[in-house]
Tab-separated table of C-alpha atoms and ligand atoms in Angstrom:
chain	number	residue	atom	x	y	z
A	1	MET	CA	3.627	31.185	-21.322
A	2	GLU	CA	1.584	31.624	-18.156
A	3	THR	CA	1.045	28.480	-16.111
A	4	ILE	CA	-1.682	27.897	-13.572
A	5	LEU	CA	-1.694	25.175	-10.949
A	6	TRP	CA	-5.022	23.873	-9.690
A	7	THR	CA	-4.905	21.723	-6.585
A	8	LEU	CA	-7.421	19.092	-5.577
A	9	PRO	CA	-8.981	20.097	-2.221
A	10	GLY	CA	-7.110	18.294	0.553
A	11	GLN	CA	-3.761	18.579	-1.183
A	12	GLU	CA	-3.337	22.352	-0.617
A	13	GLN	CA	-0.069	22.117	1.318
A	14	LEU	CA	1.761	20.359	-1.513
A	15	GLY	CA	0.199	22.810	-4.009
A	16	GLN	CA	1.503	25.794	-2.020
A	17	ASP	CA	4.935	24.203	-1.693
A	18	LEU	CA	5.099	23.517	-5.437
A	19	ARG	CA	4.173	27.112	-6.209
A	20	LYS	CA	6.993	28.285	-3.915
A	21	HIS	CA	9.446	26.525	-6.247
A	22	SER	CA	7.922	28.086	-9.394
A	23	SER	CA	6.168	31.183	-10.733
A	24	TRP	CA	2.861	29.418	-11.315
A	25	GLU	CA	-0.391	31.177	-10.594
A	26	GLU	CA	-2.928	29.477	-8.339
A	27	GLY	CA	-5.832	28.173	-10.431
A	28	GLU	CA	-9.357	28.386	-9.095
A	29	ALA	CA	-12.155	26.132	-10.237
A	30	GLU	CA	-15.479	25.152	-8.778
A	31	CYS	CA	-15.921	21.428	-8.679
A	32	ARG	CA	-18.925	19.958	-6.903
A	33	ARG	CA	-21.680	17.411	-7.257
A	34	PHE	CA	-25.306	18.000	-8.103
A	35	PRO	CA	-27.827	16.484	-5.663
A	36	ASP	CA	-28.108	13.444	-7.933
A	37	GLY	CA	-24.341	12.844	-7.734
A	38	GLU	CA	-23.381	14.177	-11.166
A	39	VAL	CA	-20.226	16.315	-11.356
A	40	TYR	CA	-20.256	20.088	-11.998
A	41	VAL	CA	-17.048	21.910	-12.983
A	42	ARG	CA	-16.384	25.588	-13.729
A	43	TRP	CA	-13.032	27.298	-14.245
A	44	LYS	CA	-12.958	30.610	-12.352
A	45	THR	CA	-9.394	31.447	-13.384
A	46	PRO	CA	-9.214	32.219	-17.126
A	47	VAL	CA	-7.305	29.395	-18.787
A	48	LYS	CA	-7.259	30.580	-22.415
A	49	ASN	CA	-3.767	30.255	-23.907
A	50	LYS	CA	-2.371	29.115	-20.551
A	51	ARG	CA	-0.727	25.924	-19.434
A	52	VAL	CA	-2.848	24.231	-16.833
A	53	ILE	CA	-1.518	21.768	-14.272
A	54	LEU	CA	-3.900	19.686	-12.185
A	55	LEU	CA	-2.393	18.417	-8.927
A	56	ALA	CA	-4.251	15.442	-7.510
A	57	SER	CA	-2.981	12.338	-5.803
A	58	LEU	CA	-4.949	9.368	-7.069
A	59	ASP	CA	-5.536	7.391	-3.895
A	60	HIS	CA	-9.272	6.486	-3.819
A	61	PRO	CA	-9.208	7.241	-7.543
A	62	ASP	CA	-12.775	6.423	-8.500
A	63	ASP	CA	-14.192	9.474	-6.672
A	64	LYS	CA	-11.604	11.783	-8.172
A	65	ILE	CA	-11.198	10.698	-11.736
A	66	LEU	CA	-14.355	12.040	-13.368
A	67	PRO	CA	-13.962	15.546	-11.879
A	68	LEU	CA	-10.351	15.573	-13.127
A	69	LEU	CA	-11.299	14.448	-16.631
A	70	PHE	CA	-14.060	17.070	-16.783
A	71	LEU	CA	-11.714	19.811	-15.516
A	72	SER	CA	-9.218	18.863	-18.188
A	73	SER	CA	-11.854	18.764	-20.952
A	74	ALA	CA	-13.300	22.099	-19.826
A	75	ALA	CA	-9.854	23.736	-19.747
A	76	LYS	CA	-9.156	22.531	-23.306
A	77	ASP	CA	-12.606	23.674	-24.456
A	78	LEU	CA	-11.852	27.086	-22.981
A	79	GLY	CA	-8.616	27.369	-24.925
A	80	ALA	CA	-5.904	26.120	-22.524
A	81	SER	CA	-2.752	25.419	-24.504
A	82	ARG	CA	-2.053	22.176	-22.623
A	83	VAL	CA	-3.204	20.354	-19.507
A	84	ASP	CA	-0.831	18.242	-17.441
A	85	LEU	CA	-1.557	15.975	-14.515
A	86	VAL	CA	0.636	15.770	-11.442
A	87	ALA	CA	-0.459	12.671	-9.586
A	88	PRO	CA	2.099	12.170	-6.799
A	89	TYR	CA	0.434	8.793	-6.228
A	90	LEU	CA	-0.639	7.109	-9.442
A	91	ALA	CA	-3.375	4.517	-9.026
A	92	TYR	CA	-4.268	1.321	-10.880
A	93	LEU	CA	-0.796	-0.065	-11.470
A	94	ARG	CA	-0.907	-3.263	-9.438
A	95	GLN	CA	-3.279	-5.121	-11.777
A	96	ASP	CA	-0.592	-5.419	-14.439
A	97	ILE	CA	-1.454	-8.908	-15.683
A	98	ARG	CA	-4.439	-11.200	-15.795
A	99	PHE	CA	-3.857	-13.157	-12.588
A	100	GLN	CA	-7.018	-15.188	-13.176
A	101	GLU	CA	-8.932	-15.953	-16.318
A	102	GLY	CA	-11.510	-13.292	-17.164
A	103	GLU	CA	-9.909	-10.447	-15.188
A	104	GLY	CA	-9.465	-6.976	-16.668
A	105	ILE	CA	-5.930	-5.537	-16.872
A	106	THR	CA	-7.078	-2.277	-15.325
A	107	SER	CA	-3.640	-0.631	-15.345
A	108	ARG	CA	-3.885	-0.502	-19.150
A	109	TYR	CA	-7.439	0.793	-19.247
A	110	PHE	CA	-6.701	3.513	-16.692
A	111	ALA	CA	-3.545	4.554	-18.554
A	112	SER	CA	-5.496	4.782	-21.778
A	113	ILE	CA	-8.164	7.043	-20.173
A	114	LEU	CA	-5.566	9.414	-18.659
A	115	SER	CA	-3.549	9.486	-21.887
A	116	ARG	CA	-6.612	10.668	-23.809
A	117	HIS	CA	-7.266	13.578	-21.431
A	118	PHE	CA	-3.846	14.921	-20.462
A	119	ASP	CA	-0.794	16.119	-22.369
A	120	GLY	CA	1.741	15.016	-19.777
A	121	LEU	CA	2.018	13.181	-16.477
A	122	VAL	CA	4.340	13.613	-13.499
A	123	THR	CA	4.307	11.124	-10.649
A	124	VAL	CA	6.380	9.716	-7.800
A	125	ASP	CA	7.610	6.119	-7.759
A	126	PRO	CA	4.795	4.435	-9.662
A	127	HIS	CA	4.331	0.767	-8.783
A	128	LEU	CA	6.178	-0.644	-11.785
A	129	HIS	CA	6.495	-4.348	-11.221
A	130	ARG	CA	5.999	-6.196	-14.481
A	131	TYR	CA	6.069	-2.982	-16.543
A	132	HIS	CA	9.540	-1.471	-16.873
A	133	SER	CA	8.299	2.005	-17.658
A	134	LEU	CA	5.069	4.001	-17.775
A	135	ASN	CA	5.670	4.335	-21.526
A	136	GLU	CA	4.559	0.722	-21.917
A	137	ILE	CA	0.984	1.738	-21.105
A	138	TYR	CA	0.849	5.569	-21.206
A	139	SER	CA	0.996	7.231	-24.606
A	140	ILE	CA	1.708	10.738	-23.211
A	141	PRO	CA	5.111	11.960	-22.009
A	142	SER	CA	5.658	11.160	-18.347
A	143	ARG	CA	8.275	12.022	-15.749
A	144	VAL	CA	8.895	9.861	-12.712
A	145	VAL	CA	10.329	11.278	-9.520
A	146	SER	CA	12.183	8.946	-7.158
A	147	ALA	CA	11.562	9.430	-3.451
A	148	ALA	CA	14.668	7.407	-2.538
A	149	PRO	CA	17.104	10.368	-2.197
A	150	ALA	CA	14.662	12.254	0.064
A	151	ILE	CA	14.003	9.129	2.171
A	152	ALA	CA	17.748	8.493	2.506
A	153	GLN	CA	18.293	12.107	3.558
A	154	TRP	CA	15.494	11.869	6.140
A	155	VAL	CA	16.920	8.636	7.590
A	156	ALA	CA	20.433	10.119	7.719
A	157	GLY	CA	19.080	12.972	9.847
A	158	HIS	CA	16.936	10.835	12.178
A	159	VAL	CA	18.320	7.297	12.611
A	160	LYS	CA	21.716	5.982	13.683
A	161	ASN	CA	22.872	2.593	12.388
A	162	PRO	CA	19.896	1.639	10.213
A	163	PHE	CA	19.266	-1.829	8.783
A	164	PHE	CA	16.845	-1.673	5.868
A	165	ILE	CA	14.299	-4.369	5.160
A	166	GLY	CA	12.078	-4.672	2.101
A	167	PRO	CA	9.072	-6.962	2.673
A	168	ASP	CA	8.887	-8.286	-0.898
A	169	SER	CA	10.727	-8.400	-4.206
A	170	GLU	CA	8.917	-5.290	-5.515
A	171	SER	CA	10.375	-3.209	-2.674
A	172	ALA	CA	13.949	-4.217	-3.577
A	173	GLN	CA	14.390	-1.232	-5.914
A	174	TRP	CA	13.732	1.308	-3.129
A	175	VAL	CA	15.477	-0.562	-0.319
A	176	ALA	CA	18.639	-1.192	-2.328
A	177	GLU	CA	18.952	2.409	-3.450
A	178	ILE	CA	18.325	3.937	-0.020
A	179	ALA	CA	20.661	1.504	1.764
A	180	THR	CA	23.384	1.998	-0.837
A	181	ARG	CA	23.148	5.783	-0.537
A	182	LEU	CA	23.707	5.458	3.221
A	183	GLY	CA	26.247	2.607	3.061
A	184	ALA	CA	23.926	0.531	5.293
A	185	PRO	CA	23.085	-3.197	5.142
A	186	TYR	CA	19.739	-4.408	3.811
A	187	SER	CA	17.700	-7.505	3.178
A	188	VAL	CA	14.709	-8.181	0.922
A	189	LEU	CA	12.145	-10.718	2.167
A	190	LYS	CA	9.825	-13.063	0.284
A	191	LYS	CA	6.096	-12.390	0.280
A	192	GLN	CA	3.236	-14.505	-0.928
A	193	ARG	CA	-0.096	-12.736	-1.228
A	194	LEU	CA	-2.973	-15.022	-0.316
A	195	GLY	CA	-5.752	-12.401	-0.521
A	196	ASP	CA	-6.470	-8.663	-0.280
A	197	ARG	CA	-5.788	-8.757	3.460
A	198	LYS	CA	-3.630	-11.844	3.849
A	199	VAL	CA	0.057	-12.276	3.089
A	200	GLU	CA	2.776	-14.691	4.148
A	201	ILE	CA	6.252	-13.288	4.738
A	202	THR	CA	9.363	-15.440	4.955
A	203	LEU	CA	12.083	-14.010	7.147
A	204	PRO	CA	15.592	-15.315	6.353
A	205	GLU	CA	18.564	-15.133	8.730
A	206	LEU	CA	19.308	-11.402	8.902
A	207	GLU	CA	23.086	-11.015	8.843
A	208	GLY	CA	24.490	-7.844	10.381
A	209	ILE	CA	21.273	-6.528	11.962
A	210	GLN	CA	22.498	-6.788	15.601
A	211	GLY	CA	22.796	-3.362	17.243
A	212	ARG	CA	21.040	-1.662	14.339
A	213	GLN	CA	17.604	-0.037	13.993
A	214	PRO	CA	15.405	-2.060	11.590
A	215	ILE	CA	13.649	0.125	9.009
A	216	LEU	CA	10.933	-1.380	6.820
A	217	ILE	CA	10.542	0.293	3.453
A	218	ASP	CA	7.596	-0.204	1.097
A	219	ASP	CA	6.307	1.866	-1.791
A	220	ILE	CA	2.592	1.556	-0.941
A	221	ILE	CA	0.999	1.021	2.466
A	222	SER	CA	-2.617	0.144	1.739
A	223	THR	CA	-4.185	-2.341	4.176
A	224	ALA	CA	-0.737	-2.442	5.893
A	225	VAL	CA	-0.924	-6.261	6.181
A	226	THR	CA	2.412	-6.550	4.391
A	227	LEU	CA	4.140	-4.429	7.010
A	228	ILE	CA	2.132	-5.816	9.960
A	229	GLU	CA	3.090	-9.392	9.057
A	230	THR	CA	6.744	-8.340	8.703
A	231	VAL	CA	6.645	-6.566	12.083
A	232	TYR	CA	5.315	-9.784	13.735
A	233	GLN	CA	8.049	-11.869	12.131
A	234	LEU	CA	10.748	-9.489	13.391
A	235	LYS	CA	9.175	-9.436	16.857
A	236	ASN	CA	9.141	-13.266	16.996
A	237	LYS	CA	12.878	-13.273	16.351
A	238	GLY	CA	13.440	-10.743	19.157
A	239	PHE	CA	14.394	-7.747	17.010
A	240	PRO	CA	13.545	-4.212	18.225
A	241	PRO	CA	10.366	-2.516	16.923
A	242	PRO	CA	11.022	-1.353	13.365
A	243	LEU	CA	10.520	2.087	11.920
A	244	CYS	CA	8.135	1.828	8.931
A	245	ILE	CA	8.604	4.123	5.947
A	246	GLY	CA	6.179	4.215	3.022
A	247	VAL	CA	6.450	6.314	-0.103
A	248	HIS	CA	2.654	6.365	-0.482
A	249	GLY	CA	0.624	6.019	2.713
A	250	ILE	CA	-2.900	5.137	1.576
A	251	PHE	CA	-3.868	3.525	4.922
A	252	ALA	CA	-7.152	1.927	3.880
A	253	GLY	CA	-9.710	1.826	6.713
A	254	GLU	CA	-8.006	1.337	10.096
A	255	ALA	CA	-4.637	0.387	8.571
A	256	PHE	CA	-2.669	3.163	10.261
A	257	ALA	CA	-3.958	2.307	13.751
A	258	GLU	CA	-3.499	-1.417	13.156
A	259	LEU	CA	0.099	-0.961	12.029
A	260	GLY	CA	0.737	1.175	15.115
A	261	LYS	CA	-0.759	-1.535	17.354
A	262	ALA	CA	1.487	-4.202	15.775
A	263	GLY	CA	4.383	-2.593	17.670
A	264	VAL	CA	6.410	-0.229	15.522
A	265	ALA	CA	8.915	2.436	16.522
A	266	SER	CA	7.214	4.965	14.254
A	267	ILE	CA	5.429	5.297	10.883
A	268	VAL	CA	6.726	7.862	8.390
A	269	THR	CA	5.522	8.626	4.848
A	270	CYS	CA	6.336	10.995	2.003
A	271	ASN	CA	3.838	13.785	1.311
A	272	THR	CA	2.459	12.209	-1.884
A	273	ILE	CA	-0.864	11.540	-0.098
A	274	PRO	CA	-1.825	13.966	2.679
A	275	HIS	CA	-1.628	12.163	6.061
A	276	PRO	CA	-0.424	13.000	9.600
A	277	SER	CA	2.517	10.602	9.040
A	278	ASN	CA	3.905	12.809	6.208
A	279	GLN	CA	7.404	13.777	7.280
A	280	ILE	CA	9.311	13.572	4.007
A	281	ASP	CA	8.675	16.531	1.707
A	282	LEU	CA	9.003	15.912	-2.031
A	283	SER	CA	7.822	19.315	-3.319
A	284	GLN	CA	11.264	20.448	-4.362
A	285	ILE	CA	12.173	17.287	-6.261
A	286	LEU	CA	8.713	17.254	-7.895
A	287	SER	CA	8.953	20.777	-9.264
A	288	GLY	CA	12.082	19.995	-11.359
A	289	PRO	CA	10.466	17.298	-13.568
A	290	LEU	CA	7.350	19.438	-13.854
A	291	LEU	CA	9.279	22.366	-15.232
A	292	ASP	CA	11.049	19.942	-17.525
A	293	ILE	CA	7.855	18.435	-18.968
A	294	LEU	CA	6.465	21.934	-19.649
A	295	LYS	CA	9.475	23.017	-21.728
B	301	R5P	C1	2.869	-4.555	-3.500
B	301	R5P	O1	3.550	-5.297	-4.106
B	301	R5P	C2	3.344	-3.268	-2.913
B	301	R5P	O2	4.723	-3.078	-3.063
B	301	R5P	C3	2.972	-3.194	-1.456
B	301	R5P	O3	3.722	-4.138	-0.732
B	301	R5P	C4	1.525	-3.461	-1.253
B	301	R5P	O4	0.745	-2.678	-2.107
B	301	R5P	C5	1.134	-3.213	0.181
B	301	R5P	O5	-0.214	-3.469	0.324
B	301	R5P	P1	-0.831	-3.736	1.746
B	301	R5P	O6	-0.474	-2.582	2.630
B	301	R5P	O7	-2.307	-3.831	1.486
B	301	R5P	O8	-0.258	-5.018	2.246
């Protein structure tokens, strides 16, 4: 069956790279806003009896979600045989419990909306903290790609004698896997979040870091306060400027510049969200699960 891949504007490079690893046709659709802000969508590529894949990273999700839901509904209305979503960054996973009375558990609500509009979901390292799997909240088949092998490969080619540091317990899964792949030491720190832009990091004695390049690994860099606070702690103990690696570099507001100013060796991200720091390409490892979900 013919498959077409439509790419959200801004994500063209990853779309082209994914098509290189497949025989998918490029899908064209017009998607714009009326002067009053309402969304207009029109498929230009015929979608009847085709599989349609929408590629859109879901950073800043609220601006993107309605156009995506309308594109999916329109494709189904026009006879598409199925519509899948590839969201290299999947939003709304951090609110996974009611931290305070009266709060909404938005991860569940978002999952329920996407599950009603798509037939399948492919993503990279979703922020699964209290959930063990996307299946706990998504009712459609999903495939999760791990960025750890690509990050380990990138580090092996660029850094001698790394020492990996995860800033909080959530990062342990990535740090442990990457360090183990490279036979390098690692440590996972303790973080207490005091607010959207305030965290406290506890740095233990770091055994075996002397003479090694510290590398901070986190799945999401949003305000970057987690990494900035960790960089300050390392600096206070006299360690060399760390290299910071994020799977998903959201960089809210001035986060990228502020992390740079904190005194880092470099900032590197995977290409799940387009950004000048993208140095780790995941297109090849993403195309495998996509082909698999379409079978
Ligand atoms: C949270 O647990 C995540 O793993 C990240 O540490 C967090 O999202 C980073 O956010 P920020 O950059 O705003 O500190």
